XYZ file of C-alpha atoms in Angstrom:
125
model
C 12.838 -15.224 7.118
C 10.104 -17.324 8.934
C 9.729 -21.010 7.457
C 6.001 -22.605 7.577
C 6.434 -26.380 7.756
C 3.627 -29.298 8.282
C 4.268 -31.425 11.362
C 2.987 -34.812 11.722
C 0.110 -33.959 13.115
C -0.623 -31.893 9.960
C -0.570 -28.035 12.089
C 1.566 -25.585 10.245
C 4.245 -25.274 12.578
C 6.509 -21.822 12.284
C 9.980 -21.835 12.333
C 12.136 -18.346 12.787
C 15.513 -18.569 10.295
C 18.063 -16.057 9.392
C 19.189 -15.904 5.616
C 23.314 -16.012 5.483
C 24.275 -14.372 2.358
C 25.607 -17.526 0.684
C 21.909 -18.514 0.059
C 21.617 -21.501 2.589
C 19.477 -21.623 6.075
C 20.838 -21.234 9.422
C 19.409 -21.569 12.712
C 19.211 -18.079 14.888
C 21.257 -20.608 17.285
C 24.456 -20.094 15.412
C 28.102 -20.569 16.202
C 28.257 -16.356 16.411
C 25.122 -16.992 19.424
C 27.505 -19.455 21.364
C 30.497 -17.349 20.768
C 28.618 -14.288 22.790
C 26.395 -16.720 25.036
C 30.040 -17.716 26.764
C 31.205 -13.970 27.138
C 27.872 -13.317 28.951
C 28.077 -16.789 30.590
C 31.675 -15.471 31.991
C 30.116 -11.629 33.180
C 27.321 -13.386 35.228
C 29.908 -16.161 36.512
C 32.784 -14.223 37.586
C 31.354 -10.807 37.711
C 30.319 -11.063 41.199
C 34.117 -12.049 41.969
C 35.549 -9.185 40.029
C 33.457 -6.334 41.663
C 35.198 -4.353 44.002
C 34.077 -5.130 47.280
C 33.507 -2.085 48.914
C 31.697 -0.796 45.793
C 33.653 2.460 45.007
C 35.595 1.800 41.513
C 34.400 0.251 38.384
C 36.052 -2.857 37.021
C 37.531 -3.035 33.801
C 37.794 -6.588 32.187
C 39.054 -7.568 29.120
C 37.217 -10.288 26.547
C 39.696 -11.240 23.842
C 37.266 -13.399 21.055
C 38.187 -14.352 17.878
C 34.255 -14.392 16.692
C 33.889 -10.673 14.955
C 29.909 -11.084 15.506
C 30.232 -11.747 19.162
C 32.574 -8.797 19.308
C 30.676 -6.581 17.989
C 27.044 -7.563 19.660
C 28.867 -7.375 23.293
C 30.487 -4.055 22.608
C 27.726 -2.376 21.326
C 24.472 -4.444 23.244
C 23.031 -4.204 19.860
C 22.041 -7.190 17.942
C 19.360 -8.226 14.838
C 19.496 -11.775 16.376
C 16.928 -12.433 18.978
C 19.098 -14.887 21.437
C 22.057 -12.194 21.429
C 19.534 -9.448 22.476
C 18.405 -11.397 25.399
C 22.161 -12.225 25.904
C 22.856 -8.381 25.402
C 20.081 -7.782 28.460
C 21.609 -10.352 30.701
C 25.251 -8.808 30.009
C 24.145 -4.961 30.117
C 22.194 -6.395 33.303
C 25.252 -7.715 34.944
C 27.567 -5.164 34.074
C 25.836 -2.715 36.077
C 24.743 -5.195 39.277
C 28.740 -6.039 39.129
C 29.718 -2.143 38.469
C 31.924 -3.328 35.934
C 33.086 -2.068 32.399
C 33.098 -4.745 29.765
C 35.419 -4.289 26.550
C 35.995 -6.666 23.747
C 39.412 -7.104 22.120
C 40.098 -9.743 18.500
C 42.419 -12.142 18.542
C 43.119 -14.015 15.757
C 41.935 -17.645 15.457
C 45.669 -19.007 14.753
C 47.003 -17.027 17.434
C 43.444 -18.047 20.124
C 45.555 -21.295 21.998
C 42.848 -22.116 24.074
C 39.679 -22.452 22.007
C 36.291 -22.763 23.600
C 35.042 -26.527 22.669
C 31.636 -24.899 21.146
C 33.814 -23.360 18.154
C 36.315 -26.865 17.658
C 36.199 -29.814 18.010
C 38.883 -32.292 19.000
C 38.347 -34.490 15.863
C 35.855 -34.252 13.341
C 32.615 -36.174 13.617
């Protein structure tokens, strides 16, 4: 959905939005974004330490998430979002420069004992 609002200096200013289901506005910058921004944070951090260093075998690594979305968008490198299909780029991007095989694995949120900070927070605001 794409929101026209008046800014103060009385332009139109555009503003992209997805439409949840429940009926209320989110930001394309959701938690589901940061959930797969930190898998393809970890691929371009540590890929170039994971890659075997004479180049002859591909890499298998594990992500264990308990976000479905960012599951699902780094498995398949397919996503309606436009941040998680630049993400999807980057990550298809470093897969290959790394020679490694990315595969995604849920875990459930009780069970996830070290959360990321972006999806809790220590105490609430």
């Amino acid at each position: 959905m794409l929101e026209s609002k008046i800014g103060e200096n009385g332009l139109g200013q555009s503003q992209d939005r997805q439409q949840p289901t429940d009926g209320t506005t989110q930001s394309q910058f959701s938690i589901n974004v940061r959930e797969h921004f930190c898998i393809a944070l970890a691929i371009a951090t540590w890929g170039p330490l994971l890659t075997d260093p004479l180049g002859l075998n591909t890499v298998h690594v594990e992500i264990l998430t308990d976000n479905t979305s960012a599951l699902a968008w780094s498995t398949s490198l397919v996503s309606s979002n436009s941040y998680s299909q630049e993400l999807n780029r980057w990550f298809g991007l470093h897969q290959a420069m790394h020679q490694l095989h990315v595969s995604s694995r849920y875990i459930q949120g009780v069970l996830n004992t070290n959360p990321d900070p972006g999806s809790r927070a220590l105490r609430e605001p």
